XYZ file of C-alpha atoms in Angstrom:
653
model
C 148.058 -200.488 67.563
C 146.497 -197.716 65.551
C 146.396 -199.980 62.528
C 144.633 -202.702 64.537
C 141.985 -200.249 65.745
C 141.416 -198.976 62.230
C 141.093 -202.549 60.915
C 138.551 -203.411 63.616
C 136.468 -200.351 62.759
C 136.570 -201.297 59.091
C 135.391 -204.841 59.836
C 132.617 -203.510 62.037
C 131.611 -201.100 59.317
C 131.545 -203.905 56.735
C 129.503 -206.099 59.082
C 127.020 -203.285 59.714
C 126.730 -202.647 55.989
C 126.125 -206.317 55.245
C 123.550 -206.490 58.029
C 121.816 -203.405 56.669
C 121.761 -204.913 53.179
C 120.360 -208.198 54.523
C 117.621 -206.341 56.417
C 116.918 -204.184 53.377
C 116.644 -207.208 51.078
C 114.434 -209.012 53.590
C 112.142 -205.997 53.908
C 111.941 -205.583 50.143
C 110.990 -209.234 49.826
C 108.468 -208.881 52.647
C 106.880 -205.843 50.984
C 106.854 -207.623 47.626
C 105.059 -210.630 49.159
C 102.494 -208.349 50.777
C 101.965 -206.561 47.465
C 101.507 -209.917 45.730
C 98.932 -210.974 48.319
C 97.156 -207.646 47.911
C 97.186 -208.097 44.132
C 95.650 -211.582 44.383
C 92.917 -210.279 46.697
C 92.107 -207.429 44.306
C 92.040 -209.898 41.413
C 89.434 -211.981 43.260
C 87.289 -208.928 44.030
C 87.459 -207.657 40.453
C 86.823 -211.031 38.809
C 83.692 -211.601 40.876
C 82.524 -208.012 40.333
C 82.818 -208.400 36.568
C 81.160 -211.822 36.635
C 78.190 -210.259 38.447
C 78.014 -207.494 35.846
C 78.114 -210.135 33.137
C 75.103 -211.775 34.756
C 73.359 -208.403 34.861
C 73.985 -207.846 31.166
C 72.651 -211.315 30.382
C 69.364 -210.215 31.891
C 68.896 -207.893 28.910
C 68.618 -210.828 26.545
C 66.314 -212.568 29.000
C 63.967 -209.568 29.105
C 63.820 -209.562 25.318
C 63.078 -213.276 25.433
C 60.443 -212.697 28.111
C 58.725 -209.932 26.136
C 58.471 -212.231 23.145
C 57.116 -215.206 25.083
C 55.247 -214.093 28.163
C 52.038 -212.980 26.455
C 51.677 -216.453 24.998
C 51.654 -217.980 28.448
C 48.945 -215.654 29.750
C 46.113 -215.277 27.284
C 44.100 -212.832 29.368
C 44.789 -209.132 29.656
C 47.669 -208.720 32.085
C 48.346 -205.413 33.800
C 52.021 -205.970 34.441
C 54.493 -203.330 35.411
C 57.724 -202.363 33.771
C 59.180 -199.362 35.487
C 61.727 -199.112 32.703
C 59.247 -198.442 29.927
C 56.877 -195.894 31.394
C 56.793 -192.841 29.192
C 57.125 -189.299 30.399
C 53.562 -188.625 29.311
C 52.366 -191.325 31.694
C 54.198 -189.770 34.640
C 52.086 -187.820 37.097
C 52.627 -184.102 37.201
C 54.761 -182.207 39.648
C 51.868 -181.740 42.055
C 51.569 -185.458 42.711
C 55.287 -185.807 43.251
C 56.447 -182.688 45.067
C 53.821 -180.172 46.079
C 51.475 -182.757 47.545
C 54.159 -183.826 50.049
C 54.274 -181.553 53.072
C 57.350 -181.018 55.210
C 56.131 -181.229 58.834
C 57.207 -178.749 61.487
C 58.765 -181.639 63.392
C 61.295 -182.230 60.601
C 64.704 -181.100 61.880
C 66.811 -181.821 58.809
C 68.058 -179.344 56.185
C 65.431 -177.103 54.566
C 66.317 -176.011 51.049
C 65.205 -172.676 49.605
C 64.548 -172.468 45.863
C 66.135 -170.986 43.841
C 69.156 -172.605 45.435
C 72.363 -170.797 46.406
C 75.789 -171.779 47.695
C 74.327 -171.523 51.209
C 72.165 -174.555 50.421
C 75.272 -176.529 49.398
C 76.882 -175.744 52.768
C 73.649 -176.581 54.573
C 73.426 -179.941 52.850
C 77.061 -180.847 53.491
C 76.807 -180.070 57.194
C 73.542 -182.001 57.526
C 74.951 -185.083 55.809
C 78.076 -184.959 57.980
C 75.667 -185.252 60.909
C 73.978 -188.207 59.139
C 70.689 -186.344 58.730
C 68.220 -187.434 56.038
C 66.943 -184.910 53.498
C 63.140 -184.897 53.407
C 61.518 -186.620 50.410
C 59.866 -183.324 49.391
C 63.273 -181.745 48.820
C 64.713 -184.860 47.169
C 61.911 -184.883 44.621
C 62.084 -181.129 44.052
C 65.855 -181.275 43.486
C 65.438 -184.133 41.006
C 62.621 -182.337 39.158
C 64.580 -179.102 38.907
C 67.769 -180.892 37.860
C 65.946 -182.850 35.186
C 64.449 -179.613 33.867
C 67.938 -178.155 33.340
C 69.427 -181.398 32.003
C 66.755 -181.572 29.287
C 68.151 -178.354 27.813
C 71.698 -179.696 27.631
C 73.460 -181.410 24.700
C 74.664 -185.011 24.822
C 78.256 -183.819 25.233
C 79.098 -180.811 27.376
C 81.892 -178.672 25.909
C 84.000 -176.769 28.437
C 87.098 -174.579 28.286
C 89.903 -174.215 30.827
C 92.505 -171.513 31.423
C 95.509 -171.039 33.739
C 93.187 -169.349 36.209
C 90.381 -171.879 35.797
C 91.419 -175.530 35.950
C 88.780 -178.250 35.842
C 88.733 -181.210 38.244
C 87.707 -184.647 36.905
C 86.363 -187.162 39.419
C 85.641 -190.822 38.717
C 83.331 -193.381 40.332
C 82.129 -192.509 43.855
C 79.655 -195.369 44.313
C 77.874 -194.000 47.350
C 81.062 -193.335 49.340
C 80.225 -189.982 50.878
C 83.461 -189.658 52.861
C 85.412 -189.659 49.596
C 83.353 -186.745 48.280
C 83.856 -184.857 51.551
C 87.607 -185.456 51.288
C 87.748 -184.280 47.671
C 85.958 -181.039 48.578
C 88.206 -180.587 51.628
C 91.394 -180.996 49.575
C 90.256 -179.344 46.359
C 87.546 -176.883 47.385
C 83.817 -176.744 46.773
C 82.428 -176.321 43.246
C 82.230 -172.709 42.156
C 82.569 -170.498 39.095
C 86.350 -170.555 39.550
C 86.561 -174.213 40.596
C 84.633 -176.326 38.037
C 84.170 -180.093 38.314
C 83.260 -183.001 36.055
C 81.827 -186.058 37.828
C 82.244 -188.943 35.430
C 79.362 -191.245 36.359
C 78.658 -194.034 38.850
C 77.637 -191.722 41.674
C 75.384 -194.425 43.131
C 75.206 -198.128 44.110
C 77.395 -200.292 46.365
C 78.069 -197.622 49.012
C 75.494 -196.716 51.668
C 75.208 -192.972 50.922
C 74.266 -192.839 47.251
C 71.278 -190.529 47.723
C 73.376 -188.076 49.744
C 76.029 -187.942 47.019
C 73.377 -187.503 44.348
C 71.730 -184.651 46.269
C 75.044 -182.835 46.822
C 75.918 -183.116 43.133
C 72.460 -182.066 41.934
C 72.212 -179.090 44.309
C 75.729 -177.984 43.284
C 74.707 -178.401 39.640
C 71.620 -176.232 40.127
C 73.706 -173.523 41.803
C 76.536 -173.704 39.231
C 75.010 -175.228 36.061
C 77.921 -174.027 33.917
C 80.649 -175.175 36.283
C 79.577 -178.577 37.603
C 79.098 -181.250 34.967
C 77.526 -184.691 35.363
C 78.194 -187.586 33.001
C 76.112 -190.738 32.962
C 77.772 -193.961 34.114
C 76.636 -197.535 33.678
C 75.181 -197.488 37.220
C 72.927 -194.520 36.477
C 70.410 -197.147 35.452
C 67.480 -198.228 37.589
C 67.925 -201.883 36.631
C 71.523 -201.801 37.868
C 70.260 -200.153 41.061
C 67.981 -203.130 41.707
C 70.996 -205.423 41.972
C 73.665 -203.168 43.446
C 71.896 -201.504 46.333
C 70.623 -198.019 45.481
C 66.998 -199.140 45.144
C 67.107 -200.751 48.571
C 68.790 -197.674 50.036
C 65.986 -195.437 48.728
C 63.219 -197.723 49.948
C 64.896 -198.018 53.359
C 65.466 -194.279 53.862
C 62.190 -193.178 52.271
C 59.646 -195.811 53.212
C 56.641 -193.604 52.426
C 57.769 -191.861 49.229
C 60.593 -194.110 48.019
C 58.704 -195.446 45.024
C 58.019 -191.916 43.769
C 61.716 -191.088 44.066
C 62.642 -194.215 42.089
C 60.232 -193.270 39.302
C 61.732 -189.795 38.968
C 65.267 -191.171 39.101
C 64.595 -193.284 36.040
C 63.940 -190.203 33.923
C 66.670 -188.204 35.621
C 69.215 -190.859 34.558
C 67.986 -190.812 30.977
C 68.629 -187.062 30.653
C 72.184 -187.098 32.018
C 74.764 -186.114 29.356
C 76.869 -189.009 28.107
C 80.187 -187.193 27.932
C 82.254 -184.028 28.293
C 84.828 -182.568 25.898
C 87.498 -180.380 27.497
C 89.284 -177.720 25.407
C 88.159 -179.526 22.219
C 90.904 -182.106 22.782
C 90.086 -184.311 25.785
C 87.131 -186.701 25.680
C 85.694 -187.590 29.105
C 83.283 -190.550 29.109
C 82.532 -193.196 31.703
C 83.591 -196.435 30.023
C 85.467 -196.283 26.734
C 85.229 -196.623 22.988
C 85.084 -199.232 20.266
C 86.384 -199.327 16.721
C 82.909 -198.279 15.535
C 82.398 -195.397 17.981
C 80.736 -192.557 16.076
C 80.933 -189.302 18.032
C 78.861 -187.515 15.400
C 76.024 -189.975 15.906
C 76.438 -189.828 19.696
C 76.150 -186.038 19.586
C 72.702 -186.234 18.008
C 71.217 -189.446 19.457
C 68.119 -188.947 21.635
C 69.804 -189.999 24.851
C 66.624 -189.880 26.942
C 65.406 -192.981 25.105
C 68.162 -195.020 26.766
C 66.150 -196.028 29.808
C 68.257 -199.029 30.776
C 71.038 -201.167 29.407
C 68.817 -204.123 30.285
C 66.046 -203.014 27.960
C 67.543 -203.413 24.488
C 65.578 -202.375 21.409
C 63.097 -205.146 20.724
C 61.152 -205.665 17.548
C 59.316 -208.860 16.795
C 57.125 -209.874 13.917
C 54.677 -212.041 15.785
C 51.143 -211.908 14.479
C 49.127 -211.002 17.572
C 45.536 -209.936 17.769
C 44.765 -206.616 16.131
C 44.065 -205.086 19.522
C 47.118 -204.178 21.554
C 47.866 -206.391 24.513
C 49.636 -205.554 27.709
C 52.316 -208.058 28.556
C 53.361 -208.947 32.058
C 55.941 -206.212 32.334
C 53.706 -203.242 31.628
C 54.852 -203.021 28.010
C 52.283 -202.648 25.253
C 52.600 -204.809 22.175
C 50.904 -203.627 19.026
C 49.601 -205.877 16.268
C 53.114 -206.388 14.905
C 54.658 -207.265 18.244
C 56.622 -204.014 18.505
C 57.055 -202.600 21.997
C 55.518 -199.215 22.466
C 54.718 -197.117 25.508
C 52.605 -194.174 24.502
C 51.716 -194.872 20.917
C 54.963 -193.459 19.579
C 56.780 -195.764 17.131
C 60.093 -193.994 17.907
C 60.049 -194.351 21.690
C 63.235 -196.460 21.612
C 66.713 -196.156 20.182
C 67.710 -198.195 17.174
C 69.893 -201.199 17.881
C 72.937 -199.385 16.461
C 72.341 -196.316 18.645
C 71.841 -198.503 21.709
C 75.105 -200.350 21.040
C 76.961 -197.050 20.613
C 75.884 -195.922 24.077
C 76.613 -199.335 25.599
C 80.179 -199.099 24.277
C 80.908 -195.715 25.852
C 79.356 -196.730 29.195
C 80.794 -200.249 29.531
C 84.062 -200.648 27.558
C 87.565 -201.125 29.030
C 91.051 -200.509 27.562
C 93.507 -203.368 27.131
C 97.136 -203.528 26.032
C 96.427 -205.802 23.067
C 95.603 -204.177 19.719
C 92.139 -204.600 18.287
C 88.574 -204.475 19.529
C 86.921 -207.569 20.941
C 83.908 -208.379 23.159
C 84.200 -207.514 26.843
C 83.596 -211.062 28.004
C 84.288 -210.317 31.672
C 81.567 -207.683 32.017
C 79.302 -209.037 29.295
C 78.796 -205.594 27.744
C 80.856 -203.136 25.723
C 84.254 -204.145 24.380
C 87.971 -204.281 25.088
C 89.764 -201.687 22.978
C 93.479 -201.620 22.226
C 95.994 -198.816 21.608
C 95.337 -198.903 17.865
C 91.610 -198.296 18.409
C 92.378 -195.400 20.744
C 94.689 -193.784 18.180
C 92.187 -194.309 15.369
C 89.228 -192.720 17.194
C 91.213 -189.850 18.717
C 92.809 -189.011 15.367
C 89.483 -189.237 13.555
C 87.948 -186.572 15.801
C 91.098 -184.447 16.353
C 91.331 -185.365 20.036
C 94.453 -185.916 22.127
C 93.298 -187.906 25.147
C 90.529 -190.075 26.552
C 89.731 -189.844 30.283
C 87.472 -192.572 31.573
C 86.531 -194.246 34.869
C 84.623 -197.530 35.328
C 87.528 -199.608 36.741
C 88.941 -199.673 40.258
C 92.703 -199.065 40.228
C 94.966 -199.708 43.246
C 96.463 -196.202 43.051
C 93.223 -194.460 42.063
C 94.342 -193.851 38.496
C 96.171 -195.543 35.647
C 97.708 -194.303 32.390
C 97.858 -196.568 29.338
C 97.919 -196.567 25.526
C 101.070 -194.409 25.377
C 99.545 -191.785 27.634
C 96.405 -191.377 25.533
C 94.020 -193.125 27.946
C 93.669 -192.253 31.627
C 91.462 -194.166 34.073
C 90.355 -192.187 37.136
C 88.563 -193.826 40.081
C 87.536 -191.743 43.085
C 86.077 -194.304 45.517
C 88.851 -195.318 47.907
C 88.545 -198.579 49.881
C 86.196 -199.769 47.146
C 86.335 -203.489 47.819
C 87.573 -203.465 51.385
C 89.193 -201.063 53.841
C 92.672 -200.407 52.482
C 92.076 -202.056 49.104
C 92.759 -198.972 46.947
C 93.326 -195.248 46.871
C 90.989 -192.755 45.258
C 92.143 -189.999 42.916
C 91.055 -187.005 40.879
C 92.650 -185.099 37.987
C 93.139 -181.376 37.460
C 93.282 -180.209 33.856
C 94.402 -176.936 32.336
C 94.826 -176.159 28.658
C 98.391 -176.636 27.455
C 99.635 -178.366 30.610
C 100.113 -181.966 31.711
C 97.254 -183.443 33.779
C 97.961 -183.441 37.517
C 96.868 -186.375 39.682
C 95.872 -186.143 43.335
C 95.530 -189.297 45.445
C 93.901 -189.881 48.813
C 92.465 -192.605 51.003
C 89.717 -192.307 53.581
C 90.963 -193.977 56.755
C 89.009 -194.943 59.823
C 89.453 -197.979 62.035
C 92.375 -199.393 60.076
C 94.438 -196.221 59.756
C 96.800 -197.260 62.558
C 97.031 -200.918 61.564
C 100.273 -202.180 60.027
C 100.261 -203.081 56.340
C 100.257 -206.816 57.033
C 97.109 -206.552 59.123
C 95.344 -204.488 56.444
C 96.300 -207.045 53.786
C 95.042 -209.856 56.057
C 91.667 -208.099 56.288
C 91.475 -207.776 52.514
C 92.413 -211.407 51.974
C 89.859 -212.727 54.447
C 87.112 -210.764 52.733
C 88.240 -211.869 49.256
C 88.420 -215.539 50.243
C 85.001 -215.301 51.863
C 83.228 -214.090 48.721
C 85.185 -216.570 46.602
C 84.063 -219.452 48.825
C 80.464 -218.295 48.379
C 80.979 -218.489 44.637
C 82.426 -221.980 44.972
C 79.621 -223.360 47.154
C 77.007 -222.080 44.686
C 78.439 -224.513 42.122
C 79.091 -227.432 44.472
C 77.162 -230.002 42.452
C 78.776 -228.993 39.153
C 82.255 -228.871 40.686
C 81.820 -232.236 42.384
C 80.876 -233.845 39.073
C 83.871 -232.211 37.370
C 86.240 -233.393 40.130
C 84.907 -236.946 39.969
C 85.327 -237.084 36.191
C 89.029 -236.249 36.667
C 89.410 -238.648 39.612
C 89.822 -241.899 37.679
C 91.078 -243.810 40.737
C 88.186 -242.653 42.924
C 90.708 -241.556 45.527
C 89.092 -238.254 46.438
C 92.267 -236.519 45.315
C 93.474 -234.631 42.252
C 96.662 -232.907 41.262
C 96.691 -229.155 41.789
C 96.612 -228.701 38.010
C 93.539 -230.914 37.636
C 91.774 -229.143 40.497
C 92.621 -225.716 39.038
C 91.328 -226.806 35.608
C 87.992 -227.873 37.113
C 87.635 -224.655 39.109
C 88.236 -222.425 36.106
C 86.152 -224.556 33.757
C 83.094 -224.388 36.034
C 83.449 -220.928 37.603
C 85.048 -219.072 34.672
C 86.609 -216.372 36.864
C 90.059 -216.329 35.222
C 91.822 -216.552 38.593
C 95.294 -217.932 39.479
C 93.807 -221.069 41.021
C 97.138 -222.823 41.574
C 98.354 -219.910 43.690
C 95.047 -219.774 45.555
C 94.855 -223.508 46.224
C 96.545 -223.363 49.639
C 93.797 -221.009 50.847
C 90.867 -223.000 49.521
C 91.643 -226.708 49.875
C 93.639 -229.261 51.862
C 96.794 -230.474 50.120
C 98.428 -233.703 51.254
C 102.158 -234.332 51.704
C 102.433 -235.506 48.098
C 101.005 -232.234 46.795
C 97.581 -233.632 45.854
C 94.330 -231.785 46.518
C 91.587 -233.358 48.629
C 88.979 -231.875 46.335
C 85.921 -232.152 48.589
C 87.696 -229.822 51.007
C 86.840 -227.097 48.477
C 83.484 -226.928 50.300
C 84.672 -227.079 53.889
C 83.499 -224.556 56.476
C 80.661 -223.266 54.302
C 77.176 -224.347 53.227
C 74.000 -222.947 51.695
C 71.204 -222.984 54.240
C 68.150 -224.831 52.943
C 64.803 -223.153 53.605
C 63.231 -226.607 53.751
C 64.902 -229.974 54.010
C 62.902 -231.334 51.076
C 64.779 -229.061 48.648
C 67.269 -230.822 46.375
C 70.848 -229.571 46.638
C 71.087 -228.760 42.927
C 67.914 -226.666 43.098
C 69.122 -224.843 46.220
C 72.457 -224.023 44.577
C 70.731 -222.781 41.426
C 68.323 -220.540 43.311
C 71.166 -219.180 45.424
C 73.345 -218.554 42.363
C 70.607 -216.737 40.451
C 68.881 -215.098 43.412
C 69.784 -211.536 42.301
C 68.531 -212.161 38.762
C 65.339 -213.760 40.032
C 64.710 -210.890 42.437
C 64.901 -208.387 39.565
C 62.635 -210.510 37.367
C 60.041 -211.055 40.091
C 60.073 -207.339 40.924
C 59.422 -206.618 37.255
C 56.234 -208.681 37.267
C 55.014 -207.596 40.703
C 52.150 -205.419 39.505
C 51.064 -203.831 42.786
C 54.454 -203.759 44.550
C 53.083 -206.158 47.130
C 56.088 -208.460 47.111
C 53.742 -211.306 46.193
C 53.363 -213.236 42.976
C 50.881 -215.970 42.209
C 51.886 -219.592 41.922
C 50.920 -219.439 38.252
C 53.216 -216.471 37.650
C 56.010 -218.139 39.556
C 55.791 -221.329 37.496
C 55.504 -219.452 34.201
C 58.494 -217.232 34.941
C 60.585 -220.168 36.124
C 59.794 -222.069 32.931
C 61.003 -219.115 30.847
C 64.009 -218.523 33.073
C 65.197 -222.135 33.081
C 64.681 -222.360 29.322
C 66.645 -219.182 28.582
C 69.450 -219.850 31.084
C 69.639 -223.531 30.164
C 68.997 -224.623 33.763
C 68.413 -228.367 33.867
C 66.128 -228.830 36.861
C 62.931 -230.832 36.869
C 59.954 -228.461 37.019
C 58.336 -230.740 39.581
C 61.119 -229.880 42.059
C 60.434 -226.166 41.642
C 56.665 -226.690 41.947
C 57.132 -228.750 45.092
C 59.347 -226.113 46.689
C 56.967 -223.305 45.665
C 54.048 -225.164 47.255
C 56.014 -225.551 50.469
C 56.930 -221.852 50.470
C 53.262 -220.885 50.051
C 52.938 -220.954 53.802
C 49.312 -219.831 54.156
C 48.182 -221.739 51.054
C 46.597 -218.678 49.429
C 48.193 -219.308 46.048
C 50.810 -216.541 46.405
C 54.508 -216.466 47.267
C 56.378 -213.719 49.070
C 59.284 -213.917 46.633
C 61.615 -211.591 48.557
C 61.350 -213.783 51.635
C 61.579 -216.824 49.404
C 64.915 -215.714 47.946
C 66.284 -214.521 51.290
C 65.777 -218.056 52.573
C 68.778 -219.128 50.501
C 71.894 -217.835 52.231
C 75.420 -218.969 52.907
C 76.590 -220.010 56.361
C 80.316 -219.630 57.067
C 82.161 -221.509 59.778
C 85.076 -219.133 59.815
C 86.690 -219.300 63.238
C 90.008 -220.542 61.900
C 89.942 -218.470 58.695
C 89.570 -215.212 60.598
C 92.918 -215.707 62.324
C 95.355 -213.322 60.601
C 98.035 -215.903 59.860
C 95.756 -218.437 58.202
C 94.894 -216.686 54.957
C 97.905 -215.965 52.803
C 97.616 -215.419 49.085
C 101.327 -214.840 48.664
């Protein structure tokens, strides 16, 4: 009887063990599927982000093209603005920017006292936690004072650590103030014993860029030897036009916003481009290339790098002997060379410009070699061999960079020689990624600290958080798809030899990648984007279901509407560049001339008569001018998303 009882217990134990193993295997598979879905969503976010940056970089070649051609369209003297090329000598003095702006007694926000102390840092932090706005007078004064100190600094800041004085390296913050608060809460405020390096991209995308910038600048002014600021690719006023910081400034500072933007342009140009820790760790925002010359970068006049979108331009056109102003506020001399204040050396050489582009925009890859960064459109991809070559050449041991969102907040590659650090958690969507920072001390291994700001979703299960990410990723991908509806439809029909309205998944995926160029796993995504019949064929017109671009007027051709929607960000930047008086209006003549240049440069095949017809319709009061901001806002996507928003519908796994 005892033996029978023992045998029963053994069988029960075996059954329990098998059940536990089955549950464990199921859960592992479940977690793996969720991770795969999360990975696909992040891939969509990143591919579209890089495609947008590629479009932004392409604007640089357009501006060069525009500078060479625009004066030939307008023969008369044109007083056109280019914020990017105003010289410091043309800037108004401090009185016009700071002292002439009074702070009224009714202002109940933080009041800074110069020279600043650590008390002002605390004051600012508490005010921003209460969502108060710093008065424009103080914003401008902080920027002026910071620029004054930055002008005395070298291109690369050299710092030393010790066991009692570690340095903290933070990556991209992108306007996410809660992440900065969390870093200071976990790691302490900047001080003489707690130095920081902030590695660029303080602004854009997030809604609190100016607050982050003010906290960093005030901390820098209090501890100029212990808080270090590196320039990122978003410390660039042309990037701000597309990615949100410009609009944030103009929204929060309606009266003095334009003054702040003018000062910011010069502030960016004086930011150091890198930090070297203990003579062995290079900290730069983007990366390197096989031609990176740190000796040259140490002596380049960094303040001449106004914007990545304003490359060095030199033409040999034979203009009139008198200088002409082109339509972007740039002066051409008799030889067609751009100049701003009569100085022939106002701009970097092409080689110097490319050197800075590489360190602000490049990304590491596992493959050896150095090749163009086709995803972003600027900088390069550099392999482990390039890393070893450059580090060895300059007796360095490690490269710390930022510039790329990583799911865990950091990533180590190239045999431990390259570290990516990214400090903006929830960058794409709530729950999409952690943030991280690094602590460095001479002679020790870098230590990584991760975190994630959590709000509404902190108590949601993982599946629900992944569902939220997926829905957002699919939404922005559908917007990309609808913007190329005409091109995709033609591509589908060319593959559809039987005129059945159906293609194989492989054919559909080929068309999607060929037209959109996003390098996405289209076959895996197909079940989320299209209807697939019982034979496994794609009903390709279902690629455009539940979404459309709203037409501002019914007379507009679909191809024109899609083109204007697709290029609306580029066109907004271009129109802002030629808006002389900041009125938001451009003449019909300017509109037609710019469109002719734009369509020629971007190889857009649309009949000019369609554009002229639409422009005439949009000139509502028939005064010969177009409100181009309202014009571009008229092109927006409408989602019919009732079914997609149900958690079980979207599944990228």
